[in-house]
Coordinates of C-alpha atoms in Angstrom, one line a residue:
M24 CA 160.8 -135.4 -24.0
S25 CA 160.0 -132.5 -21.8
V26 CA 161.3 -130.1 -24.4
D27 CA 159.0 -131.6 -27.1
R28 CA 156.1 -131.5 -24.7
D29 CA 156.7 -127.8 -24.0
R30 CA 157.0 -127.0 -27.8
D31 CA 153.7 -128.7 -28.5
R32 CA 151.9 -126.9 -25.7
D33 CA 153.2 -123.6 -27.0
R34 CA 152.1 -124.4 -30.5
H35 CA 148.5 -125.3 -29.3
E36 CA 148.3 -122.1 -27.3
D37 CA 149.3 -120.1 -30.4
E38 CA 146.6 -121.8 -32.5
D39 CA 143.9 -121.2 -29.9
E40 CA 144.9 -117.5 -29.7
G41 CA 144.8 -117.2 -33.4
S42 CA 141.4 -118.8 -33.7
A43 CA 140.0 -116.6 -31.0
T44 CA 141.3 -113.5 -32.8
V45 CA 139.6 -114.6 -36.0
E46 CA 136.3 -115.2 -34.3
L47 CA 136.4 -111.8 -32.5
A48 CA 137.1 -110.1 -35.8
A49 CA 134.2 -111.8 -37.4
I50 CA 131.9 -110.8 -34.6
M51 CA 133.0 -107.1 -34.7
T52 CA 132.6 -107.0 -38.4
A53 CA 129.1 -108.4 -38.3
T54 CA 127.9 -106.0 -35.7
S55 CA 129.5 -102.9 -37.1
T56 CA 128.5 -103.4 -40.8
P57 CA 125.2 -101.7 -41.7
V58 CA 122.3 -103.9 -42.8
T59 CA 121.8 -103.7 -46.6
P60 CA 118.3 -104.3 -48.1
G61 CA 117.8 -107.8 -49.4
P62 CA 115.3 -110.5 -49.7
A63 CA 112.9 -111.1 -46.9
S64 CA 114.2 -113.5 -44.3
P65 CA 112.3 -116.7 -43.9
P66 CA 109.9 -116.9 -41.0
L67 CA 111.3 -118.0 -37.8
E68 CA 110.1 -121.2 -36.2
P69 CA 107.7 -120.7 -33.4
P70 CA 109.2 -121.3 -30.0
K71 CA 108.4 -124.5 -28.3
P72 CA 106.0 -123.9 -25.4
I73 CA 107.7 -126.6 -23.4
D74 CA 111.1 -124.9 -23.5
F75 CA 109.8 -121.4 -22.3
I76 CA 107.9 -120.7 -19.2
P77 CA 106.8 -117.0 -18.9
P78 CA 107.4 -115.3 -15.6
T79 CA 104.6 -114.0 -13.4
R80 CA 103.7 -110.5 -14.5
P81 CA 103.4 -107.8 -11.7
S82 CA 99.9 -106.5 -11.0
S83 CA 101.0 -102.9 -12.0
T84 CA 101.5 -104.0 -15.6
P85 CA 99.0 -102.1 -17.8
F86 CA 98.6 -105.1 -20.2
P87 CA 95.5 -107.3 -20.0
N88 CA 97.3 -110.5 -19.0
A89 CA 95.8 -113.1 -16.7
Q90 CA 97.2 -113.3 -13.3
Q91 CA 99.2 -116.4 -12.5
G92 CA 98.2 -116.3 -8.8
Q93 CA 100.2 -117.5 -5.9
T94 CA 102.6 -120.3 -7.0
D95 CA 103.8 -121.4 -3.6
I96 CA 102.2 -122.6 -0.4
R97 CA 103.5 -121.3 2.9
C98 CA 102.7 -122.8 6.2
L99 CA 100.9 -120.5 8.6
T100 CA 102.3 -122.0 11.9
C101 CA 106.0 -121.6 11.3
H102 CA 108.2 -118.8 12.5
P103 CA 108.6 -115.9 10.2
D104 CA 112.3 -116.8 9.8
C105 CA 111.5 -120.2 8.2
P106 CA 110.1 -119.4 4.7
G107 CA 113.5 -119.9 3.2
S108 CA 113.9 -123.5 4.5
D109 CA 112.8 -126.5 2.5
D110 CA 110.8 -128.0 5.4
C111 CA 108.1 -125.4 5.5
M112 CA 107.5 -124.7 1.8
V113 CA 106.0 -126.9 -0.8
S114 CA 106.7 -125.6 -4.3
S115 CA 104.1 -125.9 -7.1
P116 CA 104.9 -127.5 -10.4
V117 CA 105.5 -124.0 -11.9
S118 CA 108.5 -122.5 -10.2
P119 CA 109.0 -118.8 -11.1
P120 CA 112.1 -117.0 -10.2
V121 CA 112.5 -116.1 -6.6
V122 CA 111.4 -112.4 -6.4
V123 CA 109.8 -110.1 -3.9
E124 CA 106.1 -110.8 -3.5
Q125 CA 104.3 -108.9 -6.3
N126 CA 100.8 -108.9 -5.0
P127 CA 100.9 -108.2 -1.3
V128 CA 97.6 -108.4 0.5
L129 CA 96.7 -105.0 1.8
T130 CA 93.8 -104.0 4.1
L131 CA 92.0 -100.7 4.2
A132 CA 93.8 -99.6 7.3
Q133 CA 97.2 -100.1 5.5
L134 CA 96.5 -97.5 2.8
P135 CA 98.3 -94.2 3.1
A136 CA 96.6 -91.5 5.1
E137 CA 96.3 -89.3 2.0
I138 CA 94.2 -92.0 0.3
H139 CA 91.8 -92.0 3.2
E140 CA 91.5 -88.2 3.2
C141 CA 90.7 -88.3 -0.6
I142 CA 88.0 -90.9 -0.1
L143 CA 86.3 -88.9 2.7
D144 CA 86.7 -85.6 0.9
H145 CA 84.9 -87.1 -2.0
I146 CA 82.0 -88.2 0.3
F147 CA 81.8 -85.3 2.7
G148 CA 83.3 -82.4 0.7
Y149 CA 86.7 -80.8 0.9
R150 CA 87.8 -79.3 4.1
V151 CA 88.9 -75.7 4.4
S152 CA 91.8 -74.7 6.5
T153 CA 91.1 -72.4 9.4
T154 CA 94.7 -71.1 9.7
S155 CA 95.9 -70.6 6.1
P156 CA 94.7 -67.2 4.7
S157 CA 95.0 -68.5 1.2
S158 CA 92.3 -71.1 1.7
L159 CA 89.5 -68.7 2.2
N160 CA 90.4 -65.2 1.0
I161 CA 87.7 -62.6 1.7
P162 CA 87.9 -60.6 -1.5
S163 CA 88.3 -63.6 -3.7
V164 CA 85.7 -63.8 -6.4
N165 CA 85.0 -67.5 -5.9
A166 CA 85.5 -67.6 -2.1
R167 CA 83.0 -69.6 0.0
S168 CA 81.6 -67.9 3.1
W169 CA 82.6 -69.1 6.5
S170 CA 78.9 -70.0 7.1
T171 CA 79.3 -73.2 5.0
A172 CA 83.0 -73.6 4.5
L173 CA 83.5 -76.0 7.5
R174 CA 80.1 -77.7 7.6
H175 CA 79.7 -81.3 6.6
S176 CA 76.8 -83.6 6.2
R177 CA 75.3 -85.1 9.4
R178 CA 73.3 -87.8 7.6
K179 CA 73.1 -91.1 9.4
E180 CA 74.4 -93.1 6.5
L181 CA 77.6 -91.0 6.5
S182 CA 77.9 -91.0 10.2
N183 CA 77.8 -94.8 10.3
L184 CA 81.1 -94.8 8.2
A185 CA 82.8 -94.1 11.5
F186 CA 82.4 -97.9 12.3
V187 CA 84.4 -99.0 9.3
C188 CA 87.7 -98.9 11.1
P189 CA 89.4 -96.9 13.9
L190 CA 91.2 -94.7 11.5
W191 CA 87.9 -93.7 9.8
R192 CA 86.3 -93.1 13.1
D193 CA 88.8 -90.3 13.9
L194 CA 88.7 -88.8 10.3
I195 CA 84.9 -88.8 10.2
Q196 CA 84.4 -87.4 13.7
Q197 CA 86.8 -84.6 12.7
R198 CA 84.5 -83.7 9.9
L199 CA 81.2 -84.1 11.8
Y200 CA 82.4 -81.9 14.7
R201 CA 84.5 -79.4 12.7
H202 CA 81.6 -76.9 12.6
I203 CA 78.9 -77.1 15.3
K204 CA 75.9 -74.7 15.8
L205 CA 74.5 -74.1 19.3
K206 CA 71.5 -72.3 20.7
A207 CA 72.5 -69.6 23.2
T208 CA 70.2 -70.6 26.0
V209 CA 71.0 -71.8 29.5
H210 CA 69.3 -75.1 28.9
C211 CA 71.2 -75.8 25.7
G212 CA 74.5 -74.6 27.2
N213 CA 74.2 -77.1 30.1
D214 CA 73.5 -79.9 27.6
V215 CA 76.6 -79.0 25.5
M216 CA 78.7 -78.9 28.6
A217 CA 77.6 -82.3 29.8
F218 CA 78.0 -83.9 26.4
F219 CA 81.6 -82.7 25.8
V220 CA 82.6 -83.5 29.4
G221 CA 81.5 -87.1 28.7
H222 CA 83.3 -87.1 25.3
P223 CA 86.5 -85.1 25.9
H224 CA 88.2 -86.5 22.8
L225 CA 85.7 -84.6 20.6
R226 CA 86.6 -81.2 21.9
S227 CA 89.7 -80.8 19.8
Y228 CA 87.8 -81.5 16.6
V229 CA 85.7 -78.3 16.9
K230 CA 87.2 -75.6 14.7
H231 CA 84.2 -73.4 14.1
I232 CA 81.7 -72.7 16.9
E233 CA 78.4 -70.9 15.8
I234 CA 76.1 -69.6 18.5
W235 CA 72.8 -68.0 17.8
F236 CA 70.7 -66.0 20.2
P237 CA 66.9 -66.5 19.9
V238 CA 64.7 -63.4 19.5
F239 CA 61.4 -65.3 19.9
Q240 CA 60.1 -67.7 22.5
P241 CA 56.7 -69.5 22.6
K242 CA 54.4 -68.3 25.3
F243 CA 53.6 -71.3 27.5
H244 CA 50.3 -71.8 29.2
S245 CA 51.0 -74.3 32.0
I246 CA 48.1 -76.2 33.3
V247 CA 49.7 -77.0 36.6
P248 CA 50.7 -74.0 38.7
G249 CA 54.4 -73.6 39.1
D250 CA 55.1 -75.8 36.0
T251 CA 58.0 -74.1 34.1
S252 CA 58.9 -76.9 31.8
L253 CA 59.8 -76.0 28.2
A254 CA 57.2 -78.2 26.5
L255 CA 56.0 -76.9 23.2
P256 CA 52.5 -75.6 23.1
T257 CA 49.7 -77.8 21.6
V258 CA 49.2 -77.1 17.9
S259 CA 45.6 -76.2 17.2
P260 CA 43.7 -77.2 14.1
E261 CA 44.2 -73.6 12.8
G262 CA 48.0 -74.2 12.8
I263 CA 51.0 -73.0 14.7
A264 CA 50.0 -69.4 13.9
S265 CA 47.6 -69.6 16.8
A266 CA 50.4 -69.9 19.3
T267 CA 51.7 -66.7 20.9
Y268 CA 55.3 -65.6 21.2
A269 CA 57.2 -63.4 23.6
L270 CA 60.7 -62.2 24.3
P271 CA 63.0 -65.0 25.3
T272 CA 63.7 -65.4 29.0
D273 CA 66.2 -68.3 28.9
N274 CA 68.9 -66.7 26.8
S275 CA 72.5 -66.9 27.9
T276 CA 74.7 -63.9 28.4
L277 CA 77.8 -63.2 26.3
E278 CA 79.9 -63.9 29.3
E279 CA 78.4 -67.4 29.7
V280 CA 78.9 -68.1 26.0
F281 CA 82.6 -67.1 26.1
Y282 CA 83.1 -69.2 29.2
L283 CA 81.6 -72.2 27.5
V284 CA 83.9 -71.8 24.4
S285 CA 87.0 -71.1 26.4
M286 CA 86.5 -74.2 28.6
Q287 CA 85.2 -76.8 26.1
F288 CA 86.7 -75.9 22.7
P289 CA 90.5 -75.1 23.0
E290 CA 91.1 -75.7 19.3
A291 CA 88.4 -73.4 17.9
R292 CA 89.6 -70.9 15.4
V293 CA 86.4 -69.4 14.1
M294 CA 83.5 -68.1 16.2
T295 CA 80.1 -66.9 14.9
L296 CA 77.7 -64.9 17.0
E297 CA 74.2 -64.4 15.5
G298 CA 72.2 -61.8 17.2
G299 CA 69.0 -62.4 15.2
E300 CA 66.6 -60.0 13.7
R301 CA 63.0 -58.9 14.6
K302 CA 61.2 -55.7 15.2
K303 CA 62.5 -54.2 18.5
A304 CA 64.8 -57.1 19.0
P305 CA 66.4 -57.5 22.4
R306 CA 70.0 -56.6 22.8
V307 CA 72.3 -59.5 23.9
K308 CA 73.3 -59.1 27.5
F309 CA 77.0 -59.1 28.1
N310 CA 76.9 -59.9 31.9
F311 CA 74.1 -61.4 34.0
T312 CA 74.5 -59.7 37.4
C313 CA 76.5 -56.6 36.3
P314 CA 74.7 -53.2 36.4
A315 CA 73.5 -51.7 33.2
W316 CA 76.0 -48.8 33.3
T317 CA 79.1 -51.1 33.8
T318 CA 80.5 -54.0 31.8
R319 CA 82.7 -56.7 33.2
D320 CA 85.4 -58.2 31.1
L321 CA 84.5 -61.4 29.2
P322 CA 86.5 -64.7 29.6
E323 CA 89.5 -64.8 27.3
I324 CA 89.5 -67.1 24.2
P325 CA 93.1 -67.0 22.9
S326 CA 92.5 -69.6 20.1
I327 CA 89.9 -67.5 18.1
R328 CA 91.4 -65.9 14.9
T329 CA 88.2 -65.1 13.1
L330 CA 85.0 -63.5 14.5
I331 CA 81.8 -63.4 12.5
V332 CA 78.9 -61.3 13.9
K333 CA 75.5 -61.6 12.2
G334 CA 72.7 -59.3 13.2
Q335 CA 75.4 -57.1 14.6
W336 CA 73.1 -54.4 15.8
N337 CA 71.8 -56.7 18.6
I338 CA 75.3 -57.3 19.9
I339 CA 77.5 -54.3 19.1
R340 CA 75.7 -51.0 19.4
Q341 CA 78.5 -48.7 20.5
A342 CA 82.3 -48.6 20.6
K343 CA 82.5 -49.8 24.2
D344 CA 80.8 -53.1 23.2
W345 CA 83.4 -53.8 20.6
E346 CA 86.2 -53.0 23.0
V347 CA 85.0 -55.6 25.5
I348 CA 84.7 -58.3 22.9
S349 CA 88.1 -57.4 21.4
R350 CA 89.9 -57.7 24.8
A351 CA 88.5 -61.2 25.2
L352 CA 89.9 -62.2 21.8
P353 CA 93.6 -61.3 22.1
N354 CA 94.7 -63.1 18.9
L355 CA 91.8 -61.9 16.7
E356 CA 92.9 -61.2 13.1
E357 CA 89.7 -61.2 11.0
W358 CA 86.3 -59.6 11.7
H359 CA 83.1 -60.1 9.7
G360 CA 80.2 -57.9 10.5
T361 CA 76.7 -58.1 8.9
Y362 CA 73.6 -56.1 9.6
A363 CA 70.2 -57.6 8.8
K364 CA 68.4 -54.3 7.9
P365 CA 69.8 -51.0 6.8
K366 CA 69.4 -48.2 9.3
S367 CA 71.1 -44.9 10.2
K368 CA 72.1 -46.4 13.6
S369 CA 74.2 -49.1 11.8
Y370 CA 76.3 -46.4 10.0
L371 CA 76.7 -44.2 13.1
S372 CA 77.6 -47.0 15.5
M373 CA 80.1 -48.5 13.1
A374 CA 81.7 -45.1 12.5
S375 CA 82.5 -44.8 16.2
T376 CA 83.6 -48.4 16.4
L377 CA 86.0 -48.1 13.5
E378 CA 87.8 -45.3 15.3
S379 CA 88.8 -47.7 18.0
L380 CA 89.7 -50.6 15.7
D381 CA 92.6 -52.6 17.0
P382 CA 95.8 -52.8 15.0
K383 CA 95.7 -56.6 15.4
I384 CA 92.8 -56.7 12.9
V385 CA 94.3 -57.3 9.4
S386 CA 91.1 -58.3 7.6
L387 CA 87.7 -56.6 7.7
N388 CA 84.5 -57.7 6.0
L389 CA 81.6 -55.3 6.6
C390 CA 78.1 -55.5 5.2
L391 CA 75.8 -52.7 6.1
E392 CA 73.2 -53.1 3.4
S393 CA 72.5 -56.5 1.9
D394 CA 69.5 -55.6 -0.2
Y395 CA 71.0 -55.8 -3.7
R396 CA 68.4 -53.8 -5.6
R397 CA 68.3 -50.4 -7.2
E398 CA 66.6 -47.4 -5.6
V399 CA 64.8 -44.5 -7.0
T400 CA 66.2 -42.0 -4.5
C401 CA 68.5 -41.9 -1.5
P402 CA 66.5 -43.1 1.6
P403 CA 65.9 -40.7 4.5
Y404 CA 67.9 -42.8 7.0
Y405 CA 71.2 -42.2 5.1
L406 CA 70.4 -38.4 5.0
K407 CA 70.5 -38.5 8.8
V408 CA 74.0 -40.1 8.6
C409 CA 75.2 -37.4 6.1
E410 CA 74.0 -34.6 8.5
Q411 CA 76.3 -35.9 11.3
L412 CA 79.4 -37.3 9.5
H413 CA 81.0 -38.4 6.3
W414 CA 80.9 -42.2 6.5
C415 CA 83.5 -42.7 3.7
E416 CA 86.1 -40.8 5.7
K417 CA 85.7 -43.0 8.7
L418 CA 85.9 -46.2 6.6
A419 CA 89.0 -45.0 4.8
K420 CA 90.8 -44.2 8.0
A421 CA 90.2 -47.8 9.3
A422 CA 91.1 -49.4 6.0
S423 CA 94.5 -47.7 5.9
N424 CA 95.7 -50.0 8.7
L425 CA 94.3 -53.3 7.2
E426 CA 95.6 -55.9 4.7
H427 CA 92.1 -56.8 3.3
I428 CA 89.0 -54.7 3.2
S429 CA 85.6 -56.0 1.9
Y430 CA 82.7 -53.6 2.2
T431 CA 79.0 -53.6 1.0
G432 CA 77.1 -50.4 1.3
R433 CA 77.2 -46.8 0.3
V434 CA 80.5 -45.3 -0.8
C435 CA 81.9 -42.5 -3.1
H436 CA 85.2 -41.4 -4.5
G437 CA 86.0 -39.6 -1.3
F438 CA 86.8 -43.1 0.3
F439 CA 89.8 -43.5 -2.1
D440 CA 90.8 -39.9 -1.7
M441 CA 91.0 -40.2 2.1
L442 CA 92.5 -43.6 1.9
A443 CA 95.4 -42.3 -0.2
R444 CA 95.9 -39.5 2.2
Y445 CA 96.0 -41.7 5.3
S446 CA 98.3 -44.3 3.7
N447 CA 102.0 -44.2 3.7
P448 CA 103.4 -45.8 0.5
R449 CA 106.4 -47.2 2.4
T450 CA 104.5 -48.9 5.3
T451 CA 101.0 -49.6 3.8
R452 CA 99.8 -53.2 4.2
L453 CA 96.7 -53.0 2.1
K454 CA 96.6 -55.8 -0.5
T455 CA 93.0 -56.3 -1.6
I456 CA 90.0 -53.9 -1.8
D457 CA 86.6 -55.3 -2.6
L458 CA 83.7 -52.9 -2.7
T459 CA 80.0 -53.8 -3.4
V460 CA 78.2 -50.5 -4.1
K461 CA 74.6 -50.0 -3.0
N462 CA 74.7 -46.4 -4.1
C463 CA 77.2 -43.6 -4.5
C464 CA 76.8 -40.8 -1.9
R465 CA 76.8 -37.4 -3.7
Q466 CA 75.5 -33.9 -3.5
N467 CA 72.4 -33.5 -5.6
A468 CA 70.4 -30.5 -6.7
Q469 CA 67.1 -32.5 -6.8
W470 CA 65.8 -35.5 -4.9
N471 CA 65.3 -37.6 -8.0
E472 CA 69.0 -37.4 -9.0
S473 CA 70.2 -39.6 -6.1
G474 CA 69.0 -43.0 -7.3
S475 CA 71.0 -46.0 -8.6
G476 CA 70.7 -48.4 -11.5
I477 CA 72.0 -48.8 -15.1
T478 CA 69.3 -46.4 -16.4
D479 CA 70.4 -43.6 -14.1
M480 CA 73.1 -41.5 -15.7
H481 CA 73.7 -39.6 -12.5
F482 CA 74.7 -42.9 -10.8
I483 CA 76.8 -44.0 -13.8
T484 CA 78.7 -40.7 -13.6
A485 CA 79.3 -41.1 -9.8
F486 CA 80.4 -44.7 -10.4
E487 CA 83.0 -43.5 -12.9
Q488 CA 84.3 -41.0 -10.4
L489 CA 84.5 -43.8 -7.9
V490 CA 86.6 -45.9 -10.3
L491 CA 88.9 -43.0 -11.1
G492 CA 89.4 -42.4 -7.4
G493 CA 90.4 -46.0 -6.9
I494 CA 92.9 -45.9 -9.8
R495 CA 94.4 -42.6 -8.5
A496 CA 94.8 -44.2 -5.0
L497 CA 96.9 -47.0 -6.5
E498 CA 99.7 -44.4 -6.9
R499 CA 100.2 -44.5 -3.1
L500 CA 98.8 -48.0 -2.4
K501 CA 101.8 -49.8 -4.0
S502 CA 101.0 -53.2 -2.5
V503 CA 97.4 -53.5 -3.7
E504 CA 97.1 -56.6 -5.9
L505 CA 93.3 -56.9 -6.2
L506 CA 90.9 -54.0 -6.7
R507 CA 87.2 -54.8 -7.4
I508 CA 84.3 -52.3 -7.5
R509 CA 81.0 -53.6 -8.5
Y510 CA 77.3 -52.7 -8.4
V511 CA 74.8 -55.5 -8.0
D512 CA 71.1 -55.1 -9.0
L513 CA 69.0 -58.3 -8.8
D514 CA 66.2 -56.5 -10.6
S515 CA 68.3 -55.3 -13.5
P516 CA 66.7 -55.9 -16.9
I517 CA 70.2 -56.9 -18.2
P518 CA 72.3 -58.2 -15.3
P519 CA 75.5 -58.5 -17.4
L520 CA 75.4 -54.7 -17.8
N521 CA 75.7 -54.0 -14.1
P522 CA 78.8 -51.8 -13.9
Y523 CA 82.0 -53.2 -12.3
F524 CA 85.7 -52.6 -12.5
M525 CA 88.4 -55.0 -11.5
I526 CA 92.2 -55.2 -11.5
R527 CA 93.7 -58.6 -10.9
D528 CA 96.9 -60.3 -12.0
G529 CA 98.0 -57.3 -14.1
W530 CA 94.7 -57.2 -16.1
C531 CA 91.8 -54.8 -16.1
S532 CA 88.2 -55.6 -16.9
G533 CA 84.8 -53.9 -16.6
V534 CA 83.8 -50.3 -17.3
W535 CA 86.2 -48.1 -19.2
S536 CA 86.3 -44.6 -20.7
D537 CA 89.1 -42.4 -22.1
D538 CA 89.7 -40.9 -18.6
I539 CA 89.9 -44.3 -17.0
V540 CA 92.4 -45.6 -19.6
A541 CA 94.5 -42.4 -19.4
E542 CA 94.6 -42.6 -15.6
I543 CA 95.7 -46.3 -15.7
N544 CA 98.5 -45.5 -18.1
R545 CA 99.7 -42.8 -15.8
V546 CA 99.5 -44.7 -12.5
R547 CA 100.3 -48.2 -13.5
P548 CA 101.4 -48.4 -17.2
D549 CA 101.9 -52.1 -17.0
L550 CA 98.2 -52.8 -16.6
R551 CA 96.2 -53.8 -19.7
F552 CA 92.5 -54.3 -20.5
E553 CA 91.5 -57.8 -21.4
E554 CA 89.1 -56.5 -23.9
M555 CA 87.8 -53.2 -25.1
V556 CA 84.4 -53.2 -26.9
E557 CA 82.7 -50.1 -28.3
S558 CA 79.1 -51.3 -28.0
F559 CA 76.7 -53.4 -26.0
G560 CA 75.3 -55.2 -29.0
D561 CA 72.6 -54.6 -31.7
V562 CA 70.7 -51.5 -30.6
G563 CA 67.5 -50.2 -32.1
Y564 CA 64.1 -48.6 -31.3
N565 CA 60.6 -50.1 -31.4
K566 CA 57.4 -48.5 -32.4
E567 CA 56.8 -47.0 -28.9
G568 CA 60.2 -45.3 -29.1
R569 CA 61.8 -47.6 -26.5
L570 CA 65.3 -48.9 -26.8
V571 CA 65.6 -52.5 -28.1
I572 CA 68.9 -54.2 -27.4
S573 CA 70.2 -57.7 -28.5
P574 CA 73.3 -58.1 -26.3
D575 CA 76.3 -60.0 -27.6
F576 CA 76.8 -61.6 -24.2
P577 CA 73.4 -63.1 -23.1
K578 CA 75.0 -65.5 -20.6
S579 CA 78.8 -65.0 -20.6
R580 CA 80.7 -62.7 -18.3
V581 CA 81.3 -59.3 -19.7
L582 CA 84.9 -58.1 -19.9
S583 CA 84.3 -54.6 -21.4
L584 CA 81.6 -52.0 -20.7
K585 CA 82.0 -48.6 -22.3
L586 CA 80.5 -46.0 -19.9
A587 CA 79.3 -43.7 -22.8
N588 CA 76.9 -46.4 -23.9
Y589 CA 74.8 -46.2 -20.7
A590 CA 73.4 -42.9 -22.0
M591 CA 71.3 -45.0 -24.4
L592 CA 69.6 -46.9 -21.5
S593 CA 68.3 -43.8 -19.7
G594 CA 65.0 -43.8 -21.6
G595 CA 64.1 -47.5 -20.8
I596 CA 65.1 -50.9 -22.2
T597 CA 63.4 -53.6 -24.1
I598 CA 65.2 -56.9 -24.3
V599 CA 64.8 -59.1 -27.4

């Protein structure tokens, strides 16, 4: 019996194995055989809604599907470890698969810090770094000035956003106090000291401190003898013009200003000193009790990296003044100097100051003349400068030790000739040169040949020599990446024709001539002009004999200006 039972069992196993082999072969054949075209298959029966329950779709799904909502009810009093138990959860009729919660409830404070920064940047404006040189490059064409780069709105509506949550309070206060402007008076200095002593957490938010020295003060007429209060004078029916003004008597000294900054703003990176401008403006005092012939050292501010001096003539009038300020700023790297009005003393004082420029300065932005208008002849004050020294030589010697130089004023091709002579091709650090030309200093046979403008061919010829000098200097200035030379005339009849020349990212644009092209091919043959156009546009003459021009570029930026075409503009221009 046992033998027959074993034989039957073996026979059934063989049959099962054979049937499994046949089924497997059928499946493999069906899946590997390509589909041949045939009659359309009959429509499938629609699925029964009772047999299929769609799962809850995640909120990140881009399809417009209705949300299923929360399908379970959790108790709020149990321990966090109990959600898995059956005693503290009541399931709804629809029971989706057990997955991680798809729609977590997030609050504003739980968002990433980058999202908060983006929201506030959209409201306040983007912040500019005070440490990264790439964030605000001086010679950059589209760079914003330090005057407004760190300022943000102080409107009450935006300030009230600090009450949204503790995180926003810190982020908004960082923006509100990032750039502050103070009045350099003893009364204002005491108020600032008292405020930041009472709010010490705000001191580290200040990155740019701007201090301006008043040059006017209302003349008070006190009714009570001995009354020295700073109440404003009564405005008469004739207006405020009836009030009298005098020299300020409550101004702080530079020593007091530096002491305030060093004690209250340890994280400040940029400092602006505004000396003001008026006729016979008073010079800012460095020390209060120090004799006039001696100068005491100022308190050190090691955190300052950038110094901006506006109305510089009222603060720095000789090389000794700059040396005192420079010693108080041991980590200074960038210096911006601006003069309100052109004068011979500005050129002469800066010439002596540049001779003692510290090697720590890597970036210099100097503006000696900010009146961007053409002139008929060279003014007498610059003739005084030429009688004593050659300004371009002094500027070139200082620029040879810099990385970035931006200059606005009078310059000639001698600047580049001396710069190439002072620079060592192996050790030079100069990367960017940005010149805004007021006029080109040159030797003239007659007084009327020293003007500027697109209709003055003597100036156009001098501008071409300036460009040629800059190109020749690139033979020794191997590290220069940006060279821009431009002339700005706000009264120009055709502003796009103001001459300029720029080399950036391996491309040239602006004025060109056969000599310029040949010099570029010799010095840097890899440079190419973006565009080379032979004419300015449709040119003709009217009945009065004046030139009539219809420019091809009424609003767009000009990439090509042939210097030979400026000869047609010397007789006058009529724009149509």
